[in-house]
Amino acid sequence: MIRYLTEADVQKLLTMPIALDAMEEAHRALAEQRAIDVPRARIHLPQGTQHVLQAAAPELGYIGFKYYYSRPAGRSFYVHLMRIAEGNLDAIIEAAWMSRLRTGAASGVATRHLANPEASVLGQIGAGNQGVSQLEAVCQVRKIRTVKVFARNRDRLTAFCEKMSKATGVEVKPAESAEAAVRGSHVVNVITKSAEPVLRGEWLEPGQHVNAAGSNALARREIDDAAVKKCDVITVDGRGTARNECGDLLSAVEKGWLRWDHLAEIGEVIAKKAPGRTSARQISLYESHGMGLQDLWIGAKAVALSRERGVGIDLPVGNVAAR
């Protein structure tokens, strides 16, 4: 029997604290060579694009993948979990909401390990669906008192701020500009689909931490060269993924300021294998692109909880490994 979880099932089971713990465990396991991640592969067609992220976690007993298909009309996301020992498909999970949750949680974990402990003001550029979990995650790991958000669509921005004020219990207010959202903030989230930088280095101030989570293709770019140069600590979720997808850092690499193989992964900071912030005045940056390992870890959490609580259905599908 294959456990099948719908979007509604997943939303009943997972919370931001669970997702934060899962991302911390996943990245630590990768840094300690207890897990394997394969960077995203894509097939592009005129009608749409298929994306596949693969990973394995022997300690969880799972190997698996997430695939999603994007087209102008929308996207569909699924995570498949296979049992390593038995060789059977154990679960299929509808994963659009879960993907947003784990992406936000990854930024939350980076904030936990890189932002100054007393950080209390959050600035965010971007008020779309992905921005919800980014904002929530930072509020979970720091005592945030004020949030300033900028987005070009003012109606969407107003609705987003009202929604997130209620959801977090924190004052979330519209910023007049991207610069206003950044200046005076202790943590800055950037979560857009922009092909041109929306955050400029001249706005950054000593002590800030930046989560850049929207540039998961070389054609996208959220921060400019000046911002990259100004950051004292630069981390990525995975070096292999960053090399393939990090539009924010591509220019710096091509100009010789950075090397892909010299970048620290956030898991290495968690596991104390790479330095993070070493002074209160440093500016730190976390570049998030998304990894199959994140999907596998949080998917395993969802499946375990589903069986504990009787959520989801078992599909009456033959599931015999070939001999």
PDB file of C-alpha atoms in Angstrom:
ATOM      1  CA  MET A   1       0.000   0.000   0.000  1.00  0.00           C
ATOM      2  CA  ILE A   2       1.203   3.488  -0.867  1.00  0.00           C
ATOM      3  CA  ARG A   3       0.344   6.334   1.518  1.00  0.00           C
ATOM      4  CA  TYR A   4      -1.106   9.265  -0.443  1.00  0.00           C
ATOM      5  CA  LEU A   5      -1.233  12.739   1.105  1.00  0.00           C
ATOM      6  CA  THR A   6      -3.169  15.611  -0.432  1.00  0.00           C
ATOM      7  CA  GLU A   7      -2.358  19.291  -0.012  1.00  0.00           C
ATOM      8  CA  ALA A   8      -5.054  19.499   2.674  1.00  0.00           C
ATOM      9  CA  ASP A   9      -3.563  16.499   4.500  1.00  0.00           C
ATOM     10  CA  VAL A  10      -0.106  18.053   4.502  1.00  0.00           C
ATOM     11  CA  GLN A  11      -1.436  21.340   5.874  1.00  0.00           C
ATOM     12  CA  LYS A  12      -3.064  19.454   8.758  1.00  0.00           C
ATOM     13  CA  LEU A  13       0.193  17.692   9.618  1.00  0.00           C
ATOM     14  CA  LEU A  14       3.047  20.146   9.183  1.00  0.00           C
ATOM     15  CA  THR A  15       3.823  23.364  11.039  1.00  0.00           C
ATOM     16  CA  MET A  16       6.650  25.839  10.769  1.00  0.00           C
ATOM     17  CA  PRO A  17       8.417  24.521  13.923  1.00  0.00           C
ATOM     18  CA  ILE A  18       8.356  21.001  12.443  1.00  0.00           C
ATOM     19  CA  ALA A  19       9.693  22.339   9.148  1.00  0.00           C
ATOM     20  CA  LEU A  20      12.473  24.284  10.888  1.00  0.00           C
ATOM     21  CA  ASP A  21      13.618  21.146  12.712  1.00  0.00           C
ATOM     22  CA  ALA A  22      13.484  19.140   9.476  1.00  0.00           C
ATOM     23  CA  MET A  23      15.604  21.663   7.563  1.00  0.00           C
ATOM     24  CA  GLU A  24      18.158  21.843  10.369  1.00  0.00           C
ATOM     25  CA  GLU A  25      18.450  18.044  10.420  1.00  0.00           C
ATOM     26  CA  ALA A  26      18.619  17.755   6.632  1.00  0.00           C
ATOM     27  CA  HIS A  27      21.404  20.286   6.160  1.00  0.00           C
ATOM     28  CA  ARG A  28      23.420  18.983   9.085  1.00  0.00           C
ATOM     29  CA  ALA A  29      23.151  15.448   7.661  1.00  0.00           C
ATOM     30  CA  LEU A  30      24.396  16.666   4.282  1.00  0.00           C
ATOM     31  CA  ALA A  31      27.368  18.458   5.855  1.00  0.00           C
ATOM     32  CA  GLU A  32      28.230  15.348   7.856  1.00  0.00           C
ATOM     33  CA  GLN A  33      28.009  13.174   4.713  1.00  0.00           C
ATOM     34  CA  ARG A  34      25.061  11.202   6.069  1.00  0.00           C
ATOM     35  CA  ALA A  35      22.835  12.148   3.134  1.00  0.00           C
ATOM     36  CA  ILE A  36      23.061  12.691  -0.624  1.00  0.00           C
ATOM     37  CA  ASP A  37      21.552  15.456  -2.742  1.00  0.00           C
ATOM     38  CA  VAL A  38      21.445  15.710  -6.537  1.00  0.00           C
ATOM     39  CA  PRO A  39      20.932  19.218  -7.985  1.00  0.00           C
ATOM     40  CA  ARG A  40      17.743  19.937  -9.899  1.00  0.00           C
ATOM     41  CA  ALA A  41      17.488  18.732 -13.501  1.00  0.00           C
ATOM     42  CA  ARG A  42      15.107  20.342 -15.975  1.00  0.00           C
ATOM     43  CA  ILE A  43      13.478  19.445 -19.281  1.00  0.00           C
ATOM     44  CA  HIS A  44      12.263  22.505 -21.192  1.00  0.00           C
ATOM     45  CA  LEU A  45       9.472  22.270 -23.756  1.00  0.00           C
ATOM     46  CA  PRO A  46       7.512  25.030 -25.500  1.00  0.00           C
ATOM     47  CA  GLN A  47       4.471  24.009 -23.424  1.00  0.00           C
ATOM     48  CA  GLY A  48       6.235  23.890 -20.042  1.00  0.00           C
ATOM     49  CA  THR A  49       9.180  22.690 -17.961  1.00  0.00           C
ATOM     50  CA  GLN A  50       9.655  19.582 -15.840  1.00  0.00           C
ATOM     51  CA  HIS A  51      11.908  19.933 -12.779  1.00  0.00           C
ATOM     52  CA  VAL A  52      13.301  16.956 -10.805  1.00  0.00           C
ATOM     53  CA  LEU A  53      15.200  17.062  -7.482  1.00  0.00           C
ATOM     54  CA  GLN A  54      16.654  13.827  -6.066  1.00  0.00           C
ATOM     55  CA  ALA A  55      18.026  12.862  -2.659  1.00  0.00           C
ATOM     56  CA  ALA A  56      18.757   9.951  -0.318  1.00  0.00           C
ATOM     57  CA  ALA A  57      18.784   9.736   3.478  1.00  0.00           C
ATOM     58  CA  PRO A  58      19.804   6.253   4.670  1.00  0.00           C
ATOM     59  CA  GLU A  59      19.134   7.127   8.315  1.00  0.00           C
ATOM     60  CA  LEU A  60      15.506   7.850   7.409  1.00  0.00           C
ATOM     61  CA  GLY A  61      15.325   4.737   5.267  1.00  0.00           C
ATOM     62  CA  TYR A  62      14.279   6.767   2.219  1.00  0.00           C
ATOM     63  CA  ILE A  63      15.502   7.581  -1.243  1.00  0.00           C
ATOM     64  CA  GLY A  64      13.267   9.704  -3.426  1.00  0.00           C
ATOM     65  CA  PHE A  65      12.572  12.704  -5.556  1.00  0.00           C
ATOM     66  CA  LYS A  66      10.311  15.671  -6.111  1.00  0.00           C
ATOM     67  CA  TYR A  67       9.103  16.567  -9.530  1.00  0.00           C
ATOM     68  CA  TYR A  68       7.036  19.507 -10.609  1.00  0.00           C
ATOM     69  CA  TYR A  69       5.781  20.641 -13.959  1.00  0.00           C
ATOM     70  CA  SER A  70       5.430  24.360 -14.612  1.00  0.00           C
ATOM     71  CA  ARG A  71       3.476  25.945 -17.441  1.00  0.00           C
ATOM     72  CA  PRO A  72       1.762  29.308 -17.929  1.00  0.00           C
ATOM     73  CA  ALA A  73      -1.491  27.995 -16.417  1.00  0.00           C
ATOM     74  CA  GLY A  74       0.136  26.800 -13.190  1.00  0.00           C
ATOM     75  CA  ARG A  75       2.289  24.131 -11.542  1.00  0.00           C
ATOM     76  CA  SER A  76       1.853  20.656 -10.088  1.00  0.00           C
ATOM     77  CA  PHE A  77       4.196  19.308  -7.383  1.00  0.00           C
ATOM     78  CA  TYR A  78       4.669  15.747  -6.086  1.00  0.00           C
ATOM     79  CA  VAL A  79       7.174  14.072  -3.771  1.00  0.00           C
ATOM     80  CA  HIS A  80       7.802  10.317  -4.098  1.00  0.00           C
ATOM     81  CA  LEU A  81       9.448   8.423  -1.215  1.00  0.00           C
ATOM     82  CA  MET A  82      10.963   4.975  -1.787  1.00  0.00           C
ATOM     83  CA  ARG A  83      12.014   2.583   0.973  1.00  0.00           C
ATOM     84  CA  ILE A  84      15.741   1.912   0.568  1.00  0.00           C
ATOM     85  CA  ALA A  85      15.746  -1.558   2.124  1.00  0.00           C
ATOM     86  CA  GLU A  86      12.538  -2.943   0.629  1.00  0.00           C
ATOM     87  CA  GLY A  87      12.681  -1.129  -2.701  1.00  0.00           C
ATOM     88  CA  ASN A  88       9.002  -0.180  -2.649  1.00  0.00           C
ATOM     89  CA  LEU A  89       7.257   3.138  -3.217  1.00  0.00           C
ATOM     90  CA  ASP A  90       6.113   4.139   0.270  1.00  0.00           C
ATOM     91  CA  ALA A  91       4.402   7.488  -0.253  1.00  0.00           C
ATOM     92  CA  ILE A  92       3.250  10.082  -2.775  1.00  0.00           C
ATOM     93  CA  ILE A  93       2.751  13.603  -1.440  1.00  0.00           C
ATOM     94  CA  GLU A  94       1.119  16.587  -3.120  1.00  0.00           C
ATOM     95  CA  ALA A  95       3.806  19.146  -2.445  1.00  0.00           C
ATOM     96  CA  ALA A  96       3.048  22.708  -3.576  1.00  0.00           C
ATOM     97  CA  TRP A  97       2.349  24.022  -0.054  1.00  0.00           C
ATOM     98  CA  MET A  98       5.016  21.779   1.461  1.00  0.00           C
ATOM     99  CA  SER A  99       7.600  23.192  -0.958  1.00  0.00           C
ATOM    100  CA  ARG A 100       6.812  26.743   0.118  1.00  0.00           C
ATOM    101  CA  LEU A 101       6.957  25.724   3.787  1.00  0.00           C
ATOM    102  CA  ARG A 102      10.368  24.084   3.509  1.00  0.00           C
ATOM    103  CA  THR A 103      11.788  27.002   1.511  1.00  0.00           C
ATOM    104  CA  GLY A 104      10.725  29.436   4.210  1.00  0.00           C
ATOM    105  CA  ALA A 105      12.013  27.124   6.928  1.00  0.00           C
ATOM    106  CA  ALA A 106      15.424  26.915   5.238  1.00  0.00           C
ATOM    107  CA  SER A 107      15.683  30.718   5.417  1.00  0.00           C
ATOM    108  CA  GLY A 108      14.577  30.504   9.035  1.00  0.00           C
ATOM    109  CA  VAL A 109      17.387  28.058   9.820  1.00  0.00           C
ATOM    110  CA  ALA A 110      19.898  30.328   8.073  1.00  0.00           C
ATOM    111  CA  THR A 111      18.594  33.263  10.116  1.00  0.00           C
ATOM    112  CA  ARG A 112      18.917  31.223  13.307  1.00  0.00           C
ATOM    113  CA  HIS A 113      22.603  30.552  12.596  1.00  0.00           C
ATOM    114  CA  LEU A 114      23.682  33.787  10.896  1.00  0.00           C
ATOM    115  CA  ALA A 115      21.584  36.732  12.097  1.00  0.00           C
ATOM    116  CA  ASN A 116      22.496  38.695  15.194  1.00  0.00           C
ATOM    117  CA  PRO A 117      20.686  37.241  18.235  1.00  0.00           C
ATOM    118  CA  GLU A 118      19.001  40.541  19.108  1.00  0.00           C
ATOM    119  CA  ALA A 119      17.545  41.070  15.605  1.00  0.00           C
ATOM    120  CA  SER A 120      14.029  42.501  15.961  1.00  0.00           C
ATOM    121  CA  VAL A 121      13.207  44.280  12.667  1.00  0.00           C
ATOM    122  CA  LEU A 122      12.521  42.327   9.485  1.00  0.00           C
ATOM    123  CA  GLY A 123      12.444  43.869   6.022  1.00  0.00           C
ATOM    124  CA  GLN A 124      11.073  41.911   3.086  1.00  0.00           C
ATOM    125  CA  ILE A 125      10.941  42.495  -0.656  1.00  0.00           C
ATOM    126  CA  GLY A 126       8.180  40.358  -2.127  1.00  0.00           C
ATOM    127  CA  ALA A 127       4.575  39.697  -1.063  1.00  0.00           C
ATOM    128  CA  GLY A 128       3.652  36.582  -3.028  1.00  0.00           C
ATOM    129  CA  ASN A 129       2.801  33.084  -1.796  1.00  0.00           C
ATOM    130  CA  GLN A 130       6.470  32.267  -1.164  1.00  0.00           C
ATOM    131  CA  GLY A 131       6.769  35.374   1.000  1.00  0.00           C
ATOM    132  CA  VAL A 132       4.345  33.980   3.584  1.00  0.00           C
ATOM    133  CA  SER A 133       6.622  31.214   4.837  1.00  0.00           C
ATOM    134  CA  GLN A 134       9.744  33.385   4.551  1.00  0.00           C
ATOM    135  CA  LEU A 135       8.233  35.930   6.902  1.00  0.00           C
ATOM    136  CA  GLU A 136       6.766  33.337   9.273  1.00  0.00           C
ATOM    137  CA  ALA A 137      10.047  31.434   9.577  1.00  0.00           C
ATOM    138  CA  VAL A 138      12.095  34.480  10.574  1.00  0.00           C
ATOM    139  CA  CYS A 139       9.472  35.418  13.158  1.00  0.00           C
ATOM    140  CA  GLN A 140       9.814  31.912  14.625  1.00  0.00           C
ATOM    141  CA  VAL A 141      13.586  32.108  15.166  1.00  0.00           C
ATOM    142  CA  ARG A 142      14.004  35.737  16.252  1.00  0.00           C
ATOM    143  CA  LYS A 143      11.949  38.051  18.461  1.00  0.00           C
ATOM    144  CA  ILE A 144      10.720  40.205  15.613  1.00  0.00           C
ATOM    145  CA  ARG A 145       8.739  43.275  16.700  1.00  0.00           C
ATOM    146  CA  THR A 146       8.284  45.027  13.351  1.00  0.00           C
ATOM    147  CA  VAL A 147       8.106  43.863   9.734  1.00  0.00           C
ATOM    148  CA  LYS A 148       8.335  46.143   6.683  1.00  0.00           C
ATOM    149  CA  VAL A 149       7.351  44.676   3.319  1.00  0.00           C
ATOM    150  CA  PHE A 150       7.631  46.129  -0.170  1.00  0.00           C
ATOM    151  CA  ALA A 151       5.970  44.867  -3.349  1.00  0.00           C
ATOM    152  CA  ARG A 152       5.101  46.689  -6.557  1.00  0.00           C
ATOM    153  CA  ASN A 153       1.412  45.737  -6.457  1.00  0.00           C
ATOM    154  CA  ARG A 154       0.045  47.922  -3.660  1.00  0.00           C
ATOM    155  CA  ASP A 155      -3.291  46.131  -3.355  1.00  0.00           C
ATOM    156  CA  ARG A 156      -1.565  42.766  -2.975  1.00  0.00           C
ATOM    157  CA  LEU A 157       0.929  44.308  -0.554  1.00  0.00           C
ATOM    158  CA  THR A 158      -1.804  45.736   1.693  1.00  0.00           C
ATOM    159  CA  ALA A 159      -3.668  42.431   1.779  1.00  0.00           C
ATOM    160  CA  PHE A 160      -0.425  40.541   2.479  1.00  0.00           C
ATOM    161  CA  CYS A 161       0.480  42.795   5.406  1.00  0.00           C
ATOM    162  CA  GLU A 162      -2.984  42.476   6.946  1.00  0.00           C
ATOM    163  CA  LYS A 163      -2.914  38.694   6.575  1.00  0.00           C
ATOM    164  CA  MET A 164       0.583  38.301   8.048  1.00  0.00           C
ATOM    165  CA  SER A 165      -0.096  40.668  10.962  1.00  0.00           C
ATOM    166  CA  LYS A 166      -2.959  38.387  12.000  1.00  0.00           C
ATOM    167  CA  ALA A 167      -0.992  35.194  11.370  1.00  0.00           C
ATOM    168  CA  THR A 168       2.136  36.203  13.306  1.00  0.00           C
ATOM    169  CA  GLY A 169       0.861  38.628  15.928  1.00  0.00           C
ATOM    170  CA  VAL A 170       3.602  41.016  14.751  1.00  0.00           C
ATOM    171  CA  GLU A 171       3.068  44.444  13.189  1.00  0.00           C
ATOM    172  CA  VAL A 172       3.546  43.946   9.448  1.00  0.00           C
ATOM    173  CA  LYS A 173       3.348  47.201   7.509  1.00  0.00           C
ATOM    174  CA  PRO A 174       3.815  48.250   3.870  1.00  0.00           C
ATOM    175  CA  ALA A 175       7.092  49.955   2.984  1.00  0.00           C
ATOM    176  CA  GLU A 176       7.124  52.822   0.520  1.00  0.00           C
ATOM    177  CA  SER A 177      10.044  51.374  -1.430  1.00  0.00           C
ATOM    178  CA  ALA A 178      12.447  48.445  -1.530  1.00  0.00           C
ATOM    179  CA  GLU A 179      15.083  50.730  -0.037  1.00  0.00           C
ATOM    180  CA  ALA A 180      12.780  51.620   2.871  1.00  0.00           C
ATOM    181  CA  ALA A 181      12.181  47.925   3.542  1.00  0.00           C
ATOM    182  CA  VAL A 182      15.923  47.267   3.730  1.00  0.00           C
ATOM    183  CA  ARG A 183      17.250  50.277   5.616  1.00  0.00           C
ATOM    184  CA  GLY A 184      17.032  49.918   9.384  1.00  0.00           C
ATOM    185  CA  SER A 185      16.127  46.210   9.212  1.00  0.00           C
ATOM    186  CA  HIS A 186      18.165  43.572  11.016  1.00  0.00           C
ATOM    187  CA  VAL A 187      17.072  40.695   8.754  1.00  0.00           C
ATOM    188  CA  VAL A 188      16.161  41.163   5.086  1.00  0.00           C
ATOM    189  CA  ASN A 189      14.203  38.619   3.022  1.00  0.00           C
ATOM    190  CA  VAL A 190      14.226  38.895  -0.762  1.00  0.00           C
ATOM    191  CA  ILE A 191      11.698  36.599  -2.442  1.00  0.00           C
ATOM    192  CA  THR A 192      10.808  37.652  -5.985  1.00  0.00           C
ATOM    193  CA  LYS A 193      10.988  36.309  -9.541  1.00  0.00           C
ATOM    194  CA  SER A 194      12.951  39.292 -10.760  1.00  0.00           C
ATOM    195  CA  ALA A 195      15.503  39.099 -13.557  1.00  0.00           C
ATOM    196  CA  GLU A 196      17.005  42.418 -12.422  1.00  0.00           C
ATOM    197  CA  PRO A 197      18.345  43.245  -8.933  1.00  0.00           C
ATOM    198  CA  VAL A 198      15.742  44.557  -6.497  1.00  0.00           C
ATOM    199  CA  LEU A 199      18.190  44.959  -3.585  1.00  0.00           C
ATOM    200  CA  ARG A 200      21.162  47.287  -3.945  1.00  0.00           C
ATOM    201  CA  GLY A 201      24.353  47.119  -1.954  1.00  0.00           C
ATOM    202  CA  GLU A 202      24.250  50.817  -1.111  1.00  0.00           C
ATOM    203  CA  TRP A 203      21.194  50.117   1.088  1.00  0.00           C
ATOM    204  CA  LEU A 204      22.850  47.441   3.227  1.00  0.00           C
ATOM    205  CA  GLU A 205      24.009  48.301   6.735  1.00  0.00           C
ATOM    206  CA  PRO A 206      26.472  46.676   9.167  1.00  0.00           C
ATOM    207  CA  GLY A 207      25.052  43.745  11.102  1.00  0.00           C
ATOM    208  CA  GLN A 208      22.301  42.785   8.674  1.00  0.00           C
ATOM    209  CA  HIS A 209      21.492  39.260   7.537  1.00  0.00           C
ATOM    210  CA  VAL A 210      20.007  38.697   4.049  1.00  0.00           C
ATOM    211  CA  ASN A 211      17.966  35.690   2.894  1.00  0.00           C
ATOM    212  CA  ALA A 212      17.815  35.688  -0.924  1.00  0.00           C
ATOM    213  CA  ALA A 213      15.392  32.940  -1.923  1.00  0.00           C
ATOM    214  CA  GLY A 214      14.014  33.836  -5.338  1.00  0.00           C
ATOM    215  CA  SER A 215      17.015  33.456  -7.665  1.00  0.00           C
ATOM    216  CA  ASN A 216      16.824  29.740  -8.494  1.00  0.00           C
ATOM    217  CA  ALA A 217      17.838  30.139 -12.138  1.00  0.00           C
ATOM    218  CA  LEU A 218      20.870  31.781 -13.701  1.00  0.00           C
ATOM    219  CA  ALA A 219      18.555  34.167 -15.556  1.00  0.00           C
ATOM    220  CA  ARG A 220      17.114  35.511 -12.289  1.00  0.00           C
ATOM    221  CA  ARG A 221      18.812  38.064 -10.088  1.00  0.00           C
ATOM    222  CA  GLU A 222      17.625  39.724  -6.878  1.00  0.00           C
ATOM    223  CA  ILE A 223      20.762  41.423  -5.503  1.00  0.00           C
ATOM    224  CA  ASP A 224      23.378  43.468  -7.335  1.00  0.00           C
ATOM    225  CA  ASP A 225      27.171  43.152  -7.445  1.00  0.00           C
ATOM    226  CA  ALA A 226      27.592  45.836  -4.799  1.00  0.00           C
ATOM    227  CA  ALA A 227      25.443  43.832  -2.381  1.00  0.00           C
ATOM    228  CA  VAL A 228      27.481  40.670  -2.978  1.00  0.00           C
ATOM    229  CA  LYS A 229      30.736  42.576  -2.441  1.00  0.00           C
ATOM    230  CA  LYS A 230      29.419  44.090   0.767  1.00  0.00           C
ATOM    231  CA  CYS A 231      28.571  40.728   2.359  1.00  0.00           C
ATOM    232  CA  ASP A 232      31.251  39.408   4.727  1.00  0.00           C
ATOM    233  CA  VAL A 233      29.722  35.941   5.064  1.00  0.00           C
ATOM    234  CA  ILE A 234      28.149  34.215   2.040  1.00  0.00           C
ATOM    235  CA  THR A 235      26.463  30.831   2.336  1.00  0.00           C
ATOM    236  CA  VAL A 236      24.384  28.681  -0.023  1.00  0.00           C
ATOM    237  CA  ASP A 237      22.113  25.690   0.520  1.00  0.00           C
ATOM    238  CA  GLY A 238      24.289  23.526  -1.752  1.00  0.00           C
ATOM    239  CA  ARG A 239      27.354  24.353  -3.849  1.00  0.00           C
ATOM    240  CA  GLY A 240      26.285  22.118  -6.728  1.00  0.00           C
ATOM    241  CA  THR A 241      22.859  23.712  -6.832  1.00  0.00           C
ATOM    242  CA  ALA A 242      24.293  27.228  -6.575  1.00  0.00           C
ATOM    243  CA  ARG A 243      26.647  26.592  -9.485  1.00  0.00           C
ATOM    244  CA  ASN A 244      23.671  25.615 -11.647  1.00  0.00           C
ATOM    245  CA  GLU A 245      21.142  28.183 -10.477  1.00  0.00           C
ATOM    246  CA  CYS A 246      22.481  31.139  -8.501  1.00  0.00           C
ATOM    247  CA  GLY A 247      21.992  34.161 -10.717  1.00  0.00           C
ATOM    248  CA  ASP A 248      22.811  36.428  -7.772  1.00  0.00           C
ATOM    249  CA  LEU A 249      26.401  35.144  -7.522  1.00  0.00           C
ATOM    250  CA  LEU A 250      27.098  34.386 -11.189  1.00  0.00           C
ATOM    251  CA  SER A 251      28.474  37.845 -11.953  1.00  0.00           C
ATOM    252  CA  ALA A 252      30.809  37.753  -8.943  1.00  0.00           C
ATOM    253  CA  VAL A 253      32.138  34.348  -9.997  1.00  0.00           C
ATOM    254  CA  GLU A 254      32.677  35.464 -13.591  1.00  0.00           C
ATOM    255  CA  LYS A 255      34.546  38.542 -12.359  1.00  0.00           C
ATOM    256  CA  GLY A 256      36.767  36.447 -10.078  1.00  0.00           C
ATOM    257  CA  TRP A 257      35.463  37.752  -6.754  1.00  0.00           C
ATOM    258  CA  LEU A 258      34.063  34.361  -5.729  1.00  0.00           C
ATOM    259  CA  ARG A 259      34.582  30.704  -6.540  1.00  0.00           C
ATOM    260  CA  TRP A 260      31.735  28.197  -6.431  1.00  0.00           C
ATOM    261  CA  ASP A 261      33.850  25.577  -4.652  1.00  0.00           C
ATOM    262  CA  HIS A 262      34.876  28.069  -1.946  1.00  0.00           C
ATOM    263  CA  LEU A 263      31.320  28.900  -0.889  1.00  0.00           C
ATOM    264  CA  ALA A 264      30.182  27.612   2.508  1.00  0.00           C
ATOM    265  CA  GLU A 265      27.000  25.558   2.684  1.00  0.00           C
ATOM    266  CA  ILE A 266      24.562  26.424   5.463  1.00  0.00           C
ATOM    267  CA  GLY A 267      24.794  22.828   6.712  1.00  0.00           C
ATOM    268  CA  GLU A 268      28.525  23.293   7.224  1.00  0.00           C
ATOM    269  CA  VAL A 269      27.826  26.334   9.384  1.00  0.00           C
ATOM    270  CA  ILE A 270      25.255  24.328  11.381  1.00  0.00           C
ATOM    271  CA  ALA A 271      27.732  21.455  11.830  1.00  0.00           C
ATOM    272  CA  LYS A 272      30.573  23.853  12.771  1.00  0.00           C
ATOM    273  CA  LYS A 273      32.558  22.831   9.705  1.00  0.00           C
ATOM    274  CA  ALA A 274      32.569  26.393   8.320  1.00  0.00           C
ATOM    275  CA  PRO A 275      32.528  29.757  10.098  1.00  0.00           C
ATOM    276  CA  GLY A 276      29.360  31.800  10.154  1.00  0.00           C
ATOM    277  CA  ARG A 277      29.050  35.276  11.578  1.00  0.00           C
ATOM    278  CA  THR A 278      32.076  36.146  13.728  1.00  0.00           C
ATOM    279  CA  SER A 279      31.177  39.741  14.633  1.00  0.00           C
ATOM    280  CA  ALA A 280      28.016  41.738  15.184  1.00  0.00           C
ATOM    281  CA  ARG A 281      28.858  44.190  12.390  1.00  0.00           C
ATOM    282  CA  GLN A 282      29.318  41.647   9.614  1.00  0.00           C
ATOM    283  CA  ILE A 283      26.736  41.408   6.842  1.00  0.00           C
ATOM    284  CA  SER A 284      25.717  37.824   6.115  1.00  0.00           C
ATOM    285  CA  LEU A 285      23.972  36.347   3.083  1.00  0.00           C
ATOM    286  CA  TYR A 286      22.142  33.059   2.570  1.00  0.00           C
ATOM    287  CA  GLU A 287      21.381  32.095  -1.029  1.00  0.00           C
ATOM    288  CA  SER A 288      18.494  29.615  -1.197  1.00  0.00           C
ATOM    289  CA  HIS A 289      17.654  27.628  -4.332  1.00  0.00           C
ATOM    290  CA  GLY A 290      15.849  24.498  -3.113  1.00  0.00           C
ATOM    291  CA  MET A 291      17.126  20.935  -2.728  1.00  0.00           C
ATOM    292  CA  GLY A 292      15.648  17.479  -3.005  1.00  0.00           C
ATOM    293  CA  LEU A 293      17.065  16.676   0.414  1.00  0.00           C
ATOM    294  CA  GLN A 294      14.790  19.310   1.935  1.00  0.00           C
ATOM    295  CA  ASP A 295      11.762  17.714   0.272  1.00  0.00           C
ATOM    296  CA  LEU A 296      12.763  14.228   1.346  1.00  0.00           C
ATOM    297  CA  TRP A 297      13.275  15.211   4.985  1.00  0.00           C
ATOM    298  CA  ILE A 298      10.069  17.156   5.393  1.00  0.00           C
ATOM    299  CA  GLY A 299       8.177  14.567   3.360  1.00  0.00           C
ATOM    300  CA  ALA A 300       9.366  11.838   5.719  1.00  0.00           C
ATOM    301  CA  LYS A 301       8.088  13.912   8.657  1.00  0.00           C
ATOM    302  CA  ALA A 302       4.695  14.269   6.983  1.00  0.00           C
ATOM    303  CA  VAL A 303       4.389  10.548   6.278  1.00  0.00           C
ATOM    304  CA  ALA A 304       5.358   9.569   9.828  1.00  0.00           C
ATOM    305  CA  LEU A 305       2.816  11.992  11.287  1.00  0.00           C
ATOM    306  CA  SER A 306       0.141  10.810   8.852  1.00  0.00           C
ATOM    307  CA  ARG A 307       0.466   7.260  10.123  1.00  0.00           C
ATOM    308  CA  GLU A 308       0.443   8.355  13.756  1.00  0.00           C
ATOM    309  CA  ARG A 309      -2.715  10.426  13.262  1.00  0.00           C
ATOM    310  CA  GLY A 310      -4.560   8.434  10.616  1.00  0.00           C
ATOM    311  CA  VAL A 311      -4.374  11.189   8.007  1.00  0.00           C
ATOM    312  CA  GLY A 312      -4.252  10.393   4.285  1.00  0.00           C
ATOM    313  CA  ILE A 313      -5.225   7.272   2.378  1.00  0.00           C
ATOM    314  CA  ASP A 314      -3.490   4.048   1.362  1.00  0.00           C
ATOM    315  CA  LEU A 315      -3.699   3.388  -2.355  1.00  0.00           C
ATOM    316  CA  PRO A 316      -4.618  -0.196  -3.285  1.00  0.00           C
ATOM    317  CA  VAL A 317      -1.833  -0.394  -5.833  1.00  0.00           C
ATOM    318  CA  GLY A 318       0.450  -3.368  -6.426  1.00  0.00           C
ATOM    319  CA  ASN A 319       3.910  -2.503  -5.123  1.00  0.00           C
ATOM    320  CA  VAL A 320       6.253  -5.468  -5.570  1.00  0.00           C
ATOM    321  CA  ALA A 321       9.901  -4.861  -6.285  1.00  0.00           C
ATOM    322  CA  ALA A 322      11.221  -6.715  -9.332  1.00  0.00           C
ATOM    323  CA  ARG A 323      13.469  -9.647  -8.559  1.00  0.00           C
TER     324      ARG A 323
END
